[in-house]
Amino acid sequence: MNASRPSVHPVEAPPPVATDAAAEIPMPRGRMKDIQGMPGTRGSLALRLSQFALSVVALCFMASTSDFPSVTAFRCLVAAAGLQSLWSFSLAIIDIYAILVKRSLRNSIIISIFTMGDGITSTLIFAAACASAGITVLIGNDLNDCGENHCSRFETATAMAFMSWFAVSPSFLLNFWTLASK
Amino acid sequence: MNASRPSVHPVEAPPPVATDAAAEIPMPRGRMKDIQGMPGTRGSLALRLSQFALSVVALCFMASTSDFPSVTAFRCLVAAAGLQSLWSFSLAIIDIYAILVKRSLRNSIIISIFTMGDGITSTLIFAAACASAGITVLIGNDLNDCGENHCSRFETATAMAFMSWFAVSPSFLLNFWTLASK
C-alpha cells in the first residue's frame, strides 16, 4: 500500500530500487501465482462450498428414505456423503481463514495432506455413488420395481453424490498438480 | 567410458570440460531420470501387462455367466474391462517398442494422451467394479439369494476389476506427475 502512495518527503523516501522490487511483486506476503481452485483462493472456497452443499443434499435425500439401511450400498453412500461433507466443510473454513488473513497455503506438507484427503474422500464418494447407481438402475430398469421403492429419492441422492464427486475432482487434481510442480 | 581411461596423450586429449559433462550424463540418449512406472520403463511394462491380464480375467469371468446381460452394471463391467484390456495391451506394445529401441517417451503430448487415456479407462473400470460390487453384495448379503445366482463368478469378476483399477492408478498418477513436473 505504501508503494502506491505518492511520496511526500522525497529526501526521506527509501531508495528507488526497493520500491521497484516491491511494485513488481503483486502480493507482498510471499504468494506464488494463484490459479483459482488452489488452496487459499476464492475458487477453492467456491469448490469446497459446492462439495459441501451437494454431499449434504445427497445425505439428506438418502437418509430420508425409510428403507435405505436394508441395502449396503445405500448405507455406504450415507457414510461417504457424511465424510465428504465434514471434510469439505473443514477445508472451506481453512480457505476462509486463508483468504481473510491473506495467508498463502503453499506449504508442501499442507498440500500433501489436502491431496491425500481429497483423493480418499473423492474415491469413497465415487465408489458409493457408482454402487448406488448400479442398484438404482437394477431396481428401476432391470426389475421394473419402482412402485414399492423410493426410486426418485435414490436417483436424486445418487446424482447429487456424482455431482459432489465432480466438484472434488478439480480440487484433487489441482492440489496434486501443485505438489508435483514444486 | 573414455572419461575413466587414463589419458595416454595428454596433448591430444579433448578439453576436460567436455569429458566432465559427458561423465555427468548417465544415459546419453537424452533420457531424463527414469522412475520405474513412467512410460517406456520396465516398471511401466509390468504394470501394463498386469492391467491387461486382470481386466481380461474379469471380462472372462463375467462373460462366462449366463445371466449377466440382464443386469446393467454387469454389462458395464464387461464393456469397461474390454476397453481397459485393449488400452493396456496397446500401451504395453508401445512400452516394449520403447524399451527395445531404447527411446524415451518424455514428450508432453504423448504423456498427456497417456494420462487422459489412463484417467478415463481407470474411472470407467472403477465405476463398473463399484456398481457390480454393490449388486453382488445386494444379492449375496442383503437378499441372501446366492442359490440361483452365480455369486462366486460375479465376486471374482468384481475383485479382478478392482485389482485392475489398482494397477492402472499408479500409471495414471505417475503420468500426471511427469506432466506436472515438466
mmCIF file with all atom_site columns, N, CA and C in Angstrom, chain A residues 70-73 75 123-124 126-128 130-131 133-135 137-139 141-142 165 172-174 176-181, chain B residues 70-73 75 123-124 126-128 130-131 133-135 137-139 141-142 165 172-174 176-181:
data_model
loop_
_atom_site.group_PDB
_atom_site.id
_atom_site.type_symbol
_atom_site.label_atom_id
_atom_site.label_alt_id
_atom_site.label_comp_id
_atom_site.label_asym_id
_atom_site.label_entity_id
_atom_site.label_seq_id
_atom_site.pdbx_PDB_ins_code
_atom_site.Cartn_x
_atom_site.Cartn_y
_atom_site.Cartn_z
_atom_site.occupancy
_atom_site.B_iso_or_equiv
_atom_site.pdbx_formal_charge
_atom_site.auth_seq_id
_atom_site.auth_comp_id
_atom_site.auth_asym_id
_atom_site.auth_atom_id
_atom_site.pdbx_PDB_model_num
ATOM 1   N N  . SER A 1 70  ? -31.514 -51.204 4.505   1.00 0.00 ? 70  SER A N  1
ATOM 2   C CA . SER A 1 70  ? -31.560 -52.601 4.097   1.00 0.00 ? 70  SER A CA 1
ATOM 3   C C  . SER A 1 70  ? -30.614 -52.894 2.934   1.00 0.00 ? 70  SER A C  1
ATOM 4   N N  . VAL A 1 71  ? -30.060 -51.856 2.320   1.00 0.00 ? 71  VAL A N  1
ATOM 5   C CA . VAL A 1 71  ? -29.147 -52.057 1.194   1.00 0.00 ? 71  VAL A CA 1
ATOM 6   C C  . VAL A 1 71  ? -27.771 -51.524 1.580   1.00 0.00 ? 71  VAL A C  1
ATOM 7   N N  . THR A 1 72  ? -26.746 -52.352 1.439   1.00 0.00 ? 72  THR A N  1
ATOM 8   C CA . THR A 1 72  ? -25.399 -51.976 1.876   1.00 0.00 ? 72  THR A CA 1
ATOM 9   C C  . THR A 1 72  ? -24.888 -50.758 1.118   1.00 0.00 ? 72  THR A C  1
ATOM 10  N N  . ALA A 1 73  ? -25.145 -50.708 -0.189  1.00 0.00 ? 73  ALA A N  1
ATOM 11  C CA . ALA A 1 73  ? -24.599 -49.615 -0.992  1.00 0.00 ? 73  ALA A CA 1
ATOM 12  C C  . ALA A 1 73  ? -25.185 -48.276 -0.560  1.00 0.00 ? 73  ALA A C  1
ATOM 13  N N  . ARG A 1 75  ? -26.235 -47.540 2.505   1.00 0.00 ? 75  ARG A N  1
ATOM 14  C CA . ARG A 1 75  ? -25.582 -47.188 3.761   1.00 0.00 ? 75  ARG A CA 1
ATOM 15  C C  . ARG A 1 75  ? -24.200 -46.595 3.494   1.00 0.00 ? 75  ARG A C  1
ATOM 16  N N  . THR A 1 123 ? -12.596 -40.751 -3.832  1.00 0.00 ? 123 THR A N  1
ATOM 17  C CA . THR A 1 123 ? -12.722 -42.155 -4.213  1.00 0.00 ? 123 THR A CA 1
ATOM 18  C C  . THR A 1 123 ? -13.900 -42.804 -3.506  1.00 0.00 ? 123 THR A C  1
ATOM 19  N N  . LEU A 1 124 ? -14.044 -42.504 -2.194  1.00 0.00 ? 124 LEU A N  1
ATOM 20  C CA . LEU A 1 124 ? -15.141 -43.126 -1.440  1.00 0.00 ? 124 LEU A CA 1
ATOM 21  C C  . LEU A 1 124 ? -16.494 -42.691 -1.973  1.00 0.00 ? 124 LEU A C  1
ATOM 22  N N  . PHE A 1 126 ? -17.236 -41.498 -4.888  1.00 0.00 ? 126 PHE A N  1
ATOM 23  C CA . PHE A 1 126 ? -17.469 -42.003 -6.244  1.00 0.00 ? 126 PHE A CA 1
ATOM 24  C C  . PHE A 1 126 ? -17.850 -43.483 -6.204  1.00 0.00 ? 126 PHE A C  1
ATOM 25  N N  . ALA A 1 127 ? -17.160 -44.251 -5.359  1.00 0.00 ? 127 ALA A N  1
ATOM 26  C CA . ALA A 1 127 ? -17.487 -45.674 -5.251  1.00 0.00 ? 127 ALA A CA 1
ATOM 27  C C  . ALA A 1 127 ? -18.914 -45.856 -4.752  1.00 0.00 ? 127 ALA A C  1
ATOM 28  N N  . ALA A 1 128 ? -19.287 -45.086 -3.718  1.00 0.00 ? 128 ALA A N  1
ATOM 29  C CA . ALA A 1 128 ? -20.640 -45.226 -3.175  1.00 0.00 ? 128 ALA A CA 1
ATOM 30  C C  . ALA A 1 128 ? -21.676 -44.797 -4.198  1.00 0.00 ? 128 ALA A C  1
ATOM 31  N N  . CYS A 1 130 ? -21.381 -44.933 -7.473  1.00 0.00 ? 130 CYS A N  1
ATOM 32  C CA . CYS A 1 130 ? -21.483 -45.953 -8.528  1.00 0.00 ? 130 CYS A CA 1
ATOM 33  C C  . CYS A 1 130 ? -22.277 -47.148 -8.046  1.00 0.00 ? 130 CYS A C  1
ATOM 34  N N  . ALA A 1 131 ? -22.029 -47.585 -6.805  1.00 0.00 ? 131 ALA A N  1
ATOM 35  C CA . ALA A 1 131 ? -22.766 -48.735 -6.285  1.00 0.00 ? 131 ALA A CA 1
ATOM 36  C C  . ALA A 1 131 ? -24.252 -48.409 -6.192  1.00 0.00 ? 131 ALA A C  1
ATOM 37  N N  . ALA A 1 133 ? -25.845 -46.194 -7.956  1.00 0.00 ? 133 ALA A N  1
ATOM 38  C CA . ALA A 1 133 ? -26.377 -46.084 -9.309  1.00 0.00 ? 133 ALA A CA 1
ATOM 39  C C  . ALA A 1 133 ? -26.652 -47.461 -9.880  1.00 0.00 ? 133 ALA A C  1
ATOM 40  N N  . GLY A 1 134 ? -25.732 -48.417 -9.624  1.00 0.00 ? 134 GLY A N  1
ATOM 41  C CA . GLY A 1 134 ? -25.953 -49.765 -10.103 1.00 0.00 ? 134 GLY A CA 1
ATOM 42  C C  . GLY A 1 134 ? -27.237 -50.350 -9.553  1.00 0.00 ? 134 GLY A C  1
ATOM 43  N N  . ILE A 1 135 ? -27.474 -50.138 -8.253  1.00 0.00 ? 135 ILE A N  1
ATOM 44  C CA . ILE A 1 135 ? -28.667 -50.721 -7.636  1.00 0.00 ? 135 ILE A CA 1
ATOM 45  C C  . ILE A 1 135 ? -29.923 -49.978 -8.069  1.00 0.00 ? 135 ILE A C  1
ATOM 46  N N  . VAL A 1 137 ? -30.400 -48.469 -10.938 1.00 0.00 ? 137 VAL A N  1
ATOM 47  C CA . VAL A 1 137 ? -30.720 -48.910 -12.302 1.00 0.00 ? 137 VAL A CA 1
ATOM 48  C C  . VAL A 1 137 ? -31.283 -50.318 -12.282 1.00 0.00 ? 137 VAL A C  1
ATOM 49  N N  . LEU A 1 138 ? -30.742 -51.169 -11.385 1.00 0.00 ? 138 LEU A N  1
ATOM 50  C CA . LEU A 1 138 ? -31.264 -52.534 -11.277 1.00 0.00 ? 138 LEU A CA 1
ATOM 51  C C  . LEU A 1 138 ? -32.734 -52.522 -10.868 1.00 0.00 ? 138 LEU A C  1
ATOM 52  N N  . ILE A 1 139 ? -33.064 -51.685 -9.862  1.00 0.00 ? 139 ILE A N  1
ATOM 53  C CA . ILE A 1 139 ? -34.455 -51.634 -9.399  1.00 0.00 ? 139 ILE A CA 1
ATOM 54  C C  . ILE A 1 139 ? -35.352 -51.031 -10.471 1.00 0.00 ? 139 ILE A C  1
ATOM 55  N N  . ASN A 1 141 ? -34.750 -50.078 -13.959 1.00 0.00 ? 141 ASN A N  1
ATOM 56  C CA . ASN A 1 141 ? -34.803 -50.523 -15.358 1.00 0.00 ? 141 ASN A CA 1
ATOM 57  C C  . ASN A 1 141 ? -34.856 -52.034 -15.500 1.00 0.00 ? 141 ASN A C  1
ATOM 58  N N  . ASP A 1 142 ? -34.012 -52.750 -14.730 1.00 0.00 ? 142 ASP A N  1
ATOM 59  C CA . ASP A 1 142 ? -33.896 -54.184 -14.958 1.00 0.00 ? 142 ASP A CA 1
ATOM 60  C C  . ASP A 1 142 ? -35.062 -54.949 -14.328 1.00 0.00 ? 142 ASP A C  1
ATOM 61  N N  . TRP A 1 165 ? -18.788 -35.502 -6.430  1.00 0.00 ? 165 TRP A N  1
ATOM 62  C CA . TRP A 1 165 ? -17.510 -36.039 -6.911  1.00 0.00 ? 165 TRP A CA 1
ATOM 63  C C  . TRP A 1 165 ? -16.933 -35.152 -8.004  1.00 0.00 ? 165 TRP A C  1
ATOM 64  N N  . PHE A 1 172 ? -8.751  -32.068 -6.146  1.00 0.00 ? 172 PHE A N  1
ATOM 65  C CA . PHE A 1 172 ? -7.715  -33.096 -6.037  1.00 0.00 ? 172 PHE A CA 1
ATOM 66  C C  . PHE A 1 172 ? -6.650  -32.905 -7.107  1.00 0.00 ? 172 PHE A C  1
ATOM 67  N N  . LEU A 1 173 ? -7.103  -32.703 -8.360  1.00 0.00 ? 173 LEU A N  1
ATOM 68  C CA . LEU A 1 173 ? -6.130  -32.603 -9.446  1.00 0.00 ? 173 LEU A CA 1
ATOM 69  C C  . LEU A 1 173 ? -5.267  -31.352 -9.311  1.00 0.00 ? 173 LEU A C  1
ATOM 70  N N  . LEU A 1 174 ? -5.883  -30.228 -8.895  1.00 0.00 ? 174 LEU A N  1
ATOM 71  C CA . LEU A 1 174 ? -5.101  -29.002 -8.745  1.00 0.00 ? 174 LEU A CA 1
ATOM 72  C C  . LEU A 1 174 ? -4.096  -29.136 -7.603  1.00 0.00 ? 174 LEU A C  1
ATOM 73  N N  . PHE A 1 176 ? -2.776  -31.938 -6.539  1.00 0.00 ? 176 PHE A N  1
ATOM 74  C CA . PHE A 1 176 ? -1.737  -32.872 -6.984  1.00 0.00 ? 176 PHE A CA 1
ATOM 75  C C  . PHE A 1 176 ? -0.780  -32.169 -7.931  1.00 0.00 ? 176 PHE A C  1
ATOM 76  N N  . TRP A 1 177 ? -1.341  -31.329 -8.815  1.00 0.00 ? 177 TRP A N  1
ATOM 77  C CA . TRP A 1 177 ? -0.511  -30.574 -9.763  1.00 0.00 ? 177 TRP A CA 1
ATOM 78  C C  . TRP A 1 177 ? 0.428   -29.636 -9.003  1.00 0.00 ? 177 TRP A C  1
ATOM 79  N N  . THR A 1 178 ? -0.119  -28.929 -7.993  1.00 0.00 ? 178 THR A N  1
ATOM 80  C CA . THR A 1 178 ? 0.713   -28.018 -7.199  1.00 0.00 ? 178 THR A CA 1
ATOM 81  C C  . THR A 1 178 ? 1.845   -28.773 -6.529  1.00 0.00 ? 178 THR A C  1
ATOM 82  N N  . LEU A 1 179 ? 1.509   -29.962 -5.996  1.00 0.00 ? 179 LEU A N  1
ATOM 83  C CA . LEU A 1 179 ? 2.505   -30.757 -5.297  1.00 0.00 ? 179 LEU A CA 1
ATOM 84  C C  . LEU A 1 179 ? 3.597   -31.215 -6.251  1.00 0.00 ? 179 LEU A C  1
ATOM 85  N N  . ALA A 1 180 ? 3.197   -31.624 -7.468  1.00 0.00 ? 180 ALA A N  1
ATOM 86  C CA . ALA A 1 180 ? 4.169   -32.181 -8.413  1.00 0.00 ? 180 ALA A CA 1
ATOM 87  C C  . ALA A 1 180 ? 5.032   -31.095 -9.024  1.00 0.00 ? 180 ALA A C  1
ATOM 88  N N  . SER A 1 181 ? 4.468   -29.884 -9.193  1.00 0.00 ? 181 SER A N  1
ATOM 89  C CA . SER A 1 181 ? 5.229   -28.850 -9.896  1.00 0.00 ? 181 SER A CA 1
ATOM 90  C C  . SER A 1 181 ? 6.102   -28.045 -8.957  1.00 0.00 ? 181 SER A C  1
ATOM 91  N N  . SER B 1 70  ? -28.709 -59.470 -18.118 1.00 0.00 ? 70  SER B N  1
ATOM 92  C CA . SER B 1 70  ? -29.947 -58.963 -17.526 1.00 0.00 ? 70  SER B CA 1
ATOM 93  C C  . SER B 1 70  ? -29.693 -57.846 -16.532 1.00 0.00 ? 70  SER B C  1
ATOM 94  N N  . VAL B 1 71  ? -28.454 -57.615 -16.147 1.00 0.00 ? 71  VAL B N  1
ATOM 95  C CA . VAL B 1 71  ? -28.137 -56.555 -15.172 1.00 0.00 ? 71  VAL B CA 1
ATOM 96  C C  . VAL B 1 71  ? -27.247 -55.527 -15.859 1.00 0.00 ? 71  VAL B C  1
ATOM 97  N N  . THR B 1 72  ? -27.660 -54.258 -15.795 1.00 0.00 ? 72  THR B N  1
ATOM 98  C CA . THR B 1 72  ? -26.930 -53.200 -16.500 1.00 0.00 ? 72  THR B CA 1
ATOM 99  C C  . THR B 1 72  ? -25.495 -53.075 -16.005 1.00 0.00 ? 72  THR B C  1
ATOM 100 N N  . ALA B 1 73  ? -25.312 -53.169 -14.684 1.00 0.00 ? 73  ALA B N  1
ATOM 101 C CA . ALA B 1 73  ? -23.975 -52.960 -14.132 1.00 0.00 ? 73  ALA B CA 1
ATOM 102 C C  . ALA B 1 73  ? -23.006 -54.026 -14.610 1.00 0.00 ? 73  ALA B C  1
ATOM 103 N N  . ARG B 1 75  ? -23.205 -55.630 -17.505 1.00 0.00 ? 75  ARG B N  1
ATOM 104 C CA . ARG B 1 75  ? -22.875 -55.298 -18.898 1.00 0.00 ? 75  ARG B CA 1
ATOM 105 C C  . ARG B 1 75  ? -21.824 -54.199 -18.948 1.00 0.00 ? 75  ARG B C  1
ATOM 106 N N  . THR B 1 123 ? -11.291 -44.626 -14.503 1.00 0.00 ? 123 THR B N  1
ATOM 107 C CA . THR B 1 123 ? -12.572 -44.193 -13.937 1.00 0.00 ? 123 THR B CA 1
ATOM 108 C C  . THR B 1 123 ? -13.682 -45.146 -14.353 1.00 0.00 ? 123 THR B C  1
ATOM 109 N N  . LEU B 1 124 ? -13.688 -45.548 -15.637 1.00 0.00 ? 124 LEU B N  1
ATOM 110 C CA . LEU B 1 124 ? -14.746 -46.438 -16.115 1.00 0.00 ? 124 LEU B CA 1
ATOM 111 C C  . LEU B 1 124 ? -14.699 -47.786 -15.419 1.00 0.00 ? 124 LEU B C  1
ATOM 112 N N  . PHE B 1 126 ? -13.334 -48.538 -12.584 1.00 0.00 ? 126 PHE B N  1
ATOM 113 C CA . PHE B 1 126 ? -13.640 -48.409 -11.157 1.00 0.00 ? 126 PHE B CA 1
ATOM 114 C C  . PHE B 1 126 ? -15.144 -48.245 -10.950 1.00 0.00 ? 126 PHE B C  1
ATOM 115 N N  . ALA B 1 127 ? -15.786 -47.436 -11.797 1.00 0.00 ? 127 ALA B N  1
ATOM 116 C CA . ALA B 1 127 ? -17.230 -47.247 -11.679 1.00 0.00 ? 127 ALA B CA 1
ATOM 117 C C  . ALA B 1 127 ? -17.959 -48.564 -11.901 1.00 0.00 ? 127 ALA B C  1
ATOM 118 N N  . ALA B 1 128 ? -17.545 -49.314 -12.941 1.00 0.00 ? 128 ALA B N  1
ATOM 119 C CA . ALA B 1 128 ? -18.214 -50.583 -13.214 1.00 0.00 ? 128 ALA B CA 1
ATOM 120 C C  . ALA B 1 128 ? -17.983 -51.572 -12.092 1.00 0.00 ? 128 ALA B C  1
ATOM 121 N N  . CYS B 1 130 ? -17.450 -50.848 -8.916  1.00 0.00 ? 130 CYS B N  1
ATOM 122 C CA . CYS B 1 130 ? -18.236 -50.458 -7.752  1.00 0.00 ? 130 CYS B CA 1
ATOM 123 C C  . CYS B 1 130 ? -19.697 -50.821 -7.935  1.00 0.00 ? 130 CYS B C  1
ATOM 124 N N  . ALA B 1 131 ? -20.232 -50.588 -9.137  1.00 0.00 ? 131 ALA B N  1
ATOM 125 C CA . ALA B 1 131 ? -21.630 -50.927 -9.383  1.00 0.00 ? 131 ALA B CA 1
ATOM 126 C C  . ALA B 1 131 ? -21.841 -52.428 -9.256  1.00 0.00 ? 131 ALA B C  1
ATOM 127 N N  . ALA B 1 133 ? -20.013 -54.474 -7.522  1.00 0.00 ? 133 ALA B N  1
ATOM 128 C CA . ALA B 1 133 ? -19.852 -54.845 -6.119  1.00 0.00 ? 133 ALA B CA 1
ATOM 129 C C  . ALA B 1 133 ? -21.127 -54.543 -5.350  1.00 0.00 ? 133 ALA B C  1
ATOM 130 N N  . GLY B 1 134 ? -21.747 -53.384 -5.642  1.00 0.00 ? 134 GLY B N  1
ATOM 131 C CA . GLY B 1 134 ? -22.999 -53.050 -4.965  1.00 0.00 ? 134 GLY B CA 1
ATOM 132 C C  . GLY B 1 134 ? -24.057 -54.103 -5.217  1.00 0.00 ? 134 GLY B C  1
ATOM 133 N N  . ILE B 1 135 ? -24.168 -54.563 -6.467  1.00 0.00 ? 135 ILE B N  1
ATOM 134 C CA . ILE B 1 135 ? -25.214 -55.536 -6.796  1.00 0.00 ? 135 ILE B CA 1
ATOM 135 C C  . ILE B 1 135 ? -24.862 -56.908 -6.248  1.00 0.00 ? 135 ILE B C  1
ATOM 136 N N  . VAL B 1 137 ? -23.126 -57.540 -3.545  1.00 0.00 ? 137 VAL B N  1
ATOM 137 C CA . VAL B 1 137 ? -23.397 -57.508 -2.105  1.00 0.00 ? 137 VAL B CA 1
ATOM 138 C C  . VAL B 1 137 ? -24.899 -57.526 -1.851  1.00 0.00 ? 137 VAL B C  1
ATOM 139 N N  . LEU B 1 138 ? -25.649 -56.837 -2.714  1.00 0.00 ? 138 LEU B N  1
ATOM 140 C CA . LEU B 1 138 ? -27.117 -56.851 -2.563  1.00 0.00 ? 138 LEU B CA 1
ATOM 141 C C  . LEU B 1 138 ? -27.661 -58.267 -2.712  1.00 0.00 ? 138 LEU B C  1
ATOM 142 N N  . ILE B 1 139 ? -27.177 -58.996 -3.726  1.00 0.00 ? 139 ILE B N  1
ATOM 143 C CA . ILE B 1 139 ? -27.671 -60.362 -3.941  1.00 0.00 ? 139 ILE B CA 1
ATOM 144 C C  . ILE B 1 139 ? -27.214 -61.283 -2.813  1.00 0.00 ? 139 ILE B C  1
ATOM 145 N N  . ASN B 1 141 ? -25.541 -60.632 0.380   1.00 0.00 ? 141 ASN B N  1
ATOM 146 C CA . ASN B 1 141 ? -25.722 -60.372 1.806   1.00 0.00 ? 141 ASN B CA 1
ATOM 147 C C  . ASN B 1 141 ? -27.116 -59.863 2.141   1.00 0.00 ? 141 ASN B C  1
ATOM 148 N N  . ASP B 1 142 ? -27.639 -58.926 1.317   1.00 0.00 ? 142 ASP B N  1
ATOM 149 C CA . ASP B 1 142 ? -28.888 -58.283 1.702   1.00 0.00 ? 142 ASP B CA 1
ATOM 150 C C  . ASP B 1 142 ? -30.086 -59.160 1.375   1.00 0.00 ? 142 ASP B C  1
ATOM 151 N N  . TRP B 1 165 ? -8.020  -51.899 -11.507 1.00 0.00 ? 165 TRP B N  1
ATOM 152 C CA . TRP B 1 165 ? -8.001  -50.467 -11.202 1.00 0.00 ? 165 TRP B CA 1
ATOM 153 C C  . TRP B 1 165 ? -6.798  -50.120 -10.337 1.00 0.00 ? 165 TRP B C  1
ATOM 154 N N  . PHE B 1 172 ? -1.574  -43.836 -13.945 1.00 0.00 ? 172 PHE B N  1
ATOM 155 C CA . PHE B 1 172 ? -2.196  -42.521 -14.108 1.00 0.00 ? 172 PHE B CA 1
ATOM 156 C C  . PHE B 1 172 ? -1.474  -41.474 -13.267 1.00 0.00 ? 172 PHE B C  1
ATOM 157 N N  . LEU B 1 173 ? -1.224  -41.806 -11.988 1.00 0.00 ? 173 LEU B N  1
ATOM 158 C CA . LEU B 1 173 ? -0.614  -40.811 -11.098 1.00 0.00 ? 173 LEU B CA 1
ATOM 159 C C  . LEU B 1 173 ? 0.803   -40.472 -11.534 1.00 0.00 ? 173 LEU B C  1
ATOM 160 N N  . LEU B 1 174 ? 1.565   -41.494 -11.981 1.00 0.00 ? 174 LEU B N  1
ATOM 161 C CA . LEU B 1 174 ? 2.939   -41.220 -12.412 1.00 0.00 ? 174 LEU B CA 1
ATOM 162 C C  . LEU B 1 174 ? 2.954   -40.380 -13.684 1.00 0.00 ? 174 LEU B C  1
ATOM 163 N N  . PHE B 1 176 ? 0.605   -38.282 -14.617 1.00 0.00 ? 176 PHE B N  1
ATOM 164 C CA . PHE B 1 176 ? 0.165   -36.929 -14.252 1.00 0.00 ? 176 PHE B CA 1
ATOM 165 C C  . PHE B 1 176 ? 1.296   -36.173 -13.567 1.00 0.00 ? 176 PHE B C  1
ATOM 166 N N  . TRP B 1 177 ? 2.036   -36.892 -12.712 1.00 0.00 ? 177 TRP B N  1
ATOM 167 C CA . TRP B 1 177 ? 3.172   -36.278 -12.008 1.00 0.00 ? 177 TRP B CA 1
ATOM 168 C C  . TRP B 1 177 ? 4.225   -35.835 -13.030 1.00 0.00 ? 177 TRP B C  1
ATOM 169 N N  . THR B 1 178 ? 4.518   -36.694 -14.012 1.00 0.00 ? 178 THR B N  1
ATOM 170 C CA . THR B 1 178 ? 5.511   -36.352 -15.042 1.00 0.00 ? 178 THR B CA 1
ATOM 171 C C  . THR B 1 178 ? 5.074   -35.116 -15.807 1.00 0.00 ? 178 THR B C  1
ATOM 172 N N  . LEU B 1 179 ? 3.768   -35.085 -16.115 1.00 0.00 ? 179 LEU B N  1
ATOM 173 C CA . LEU B 1 179 ? 3.228   -33.953 -16.880 1.00 0.00 ? 179 LEU B CA 1
ATOM 174 C C  . LEU B 1 179 ? 3.325   -32.658 -16.079 1.00 0.00 ? 179 LEU B C  1
ATOM 175 N N  . ALA B 1 180 ? 3.050   -32.749 -14.779 1.00 0.00 ? 180 ALA B N  1
ATOM 176 C CA . ALA B 1 180 ? 3.018   -31.534 -13.955 1.00 0.00 ? 180 ALA B CA 1
ATOM 177 C C  . ALA B 1 180 ? 4.414   -31.042 -13.620 1.00 0.00 ? 180 ALA B C  1
ATOM 178 N N  . SER B 1 181 ? 5.380   -31.956 -13.512 1.00 0.00 ? 181 SER B N  1
ATOM 179 C CA . SER B 1 181 ? 6.703   -31.546 -13.061 1.00 0.00 ? 181 SER B CA 1
ATOM 180 C C  . SER B 1 181 ? 7.584   -31.121 -14.214 1.00 0.00 ? 181 SER B C  1
#
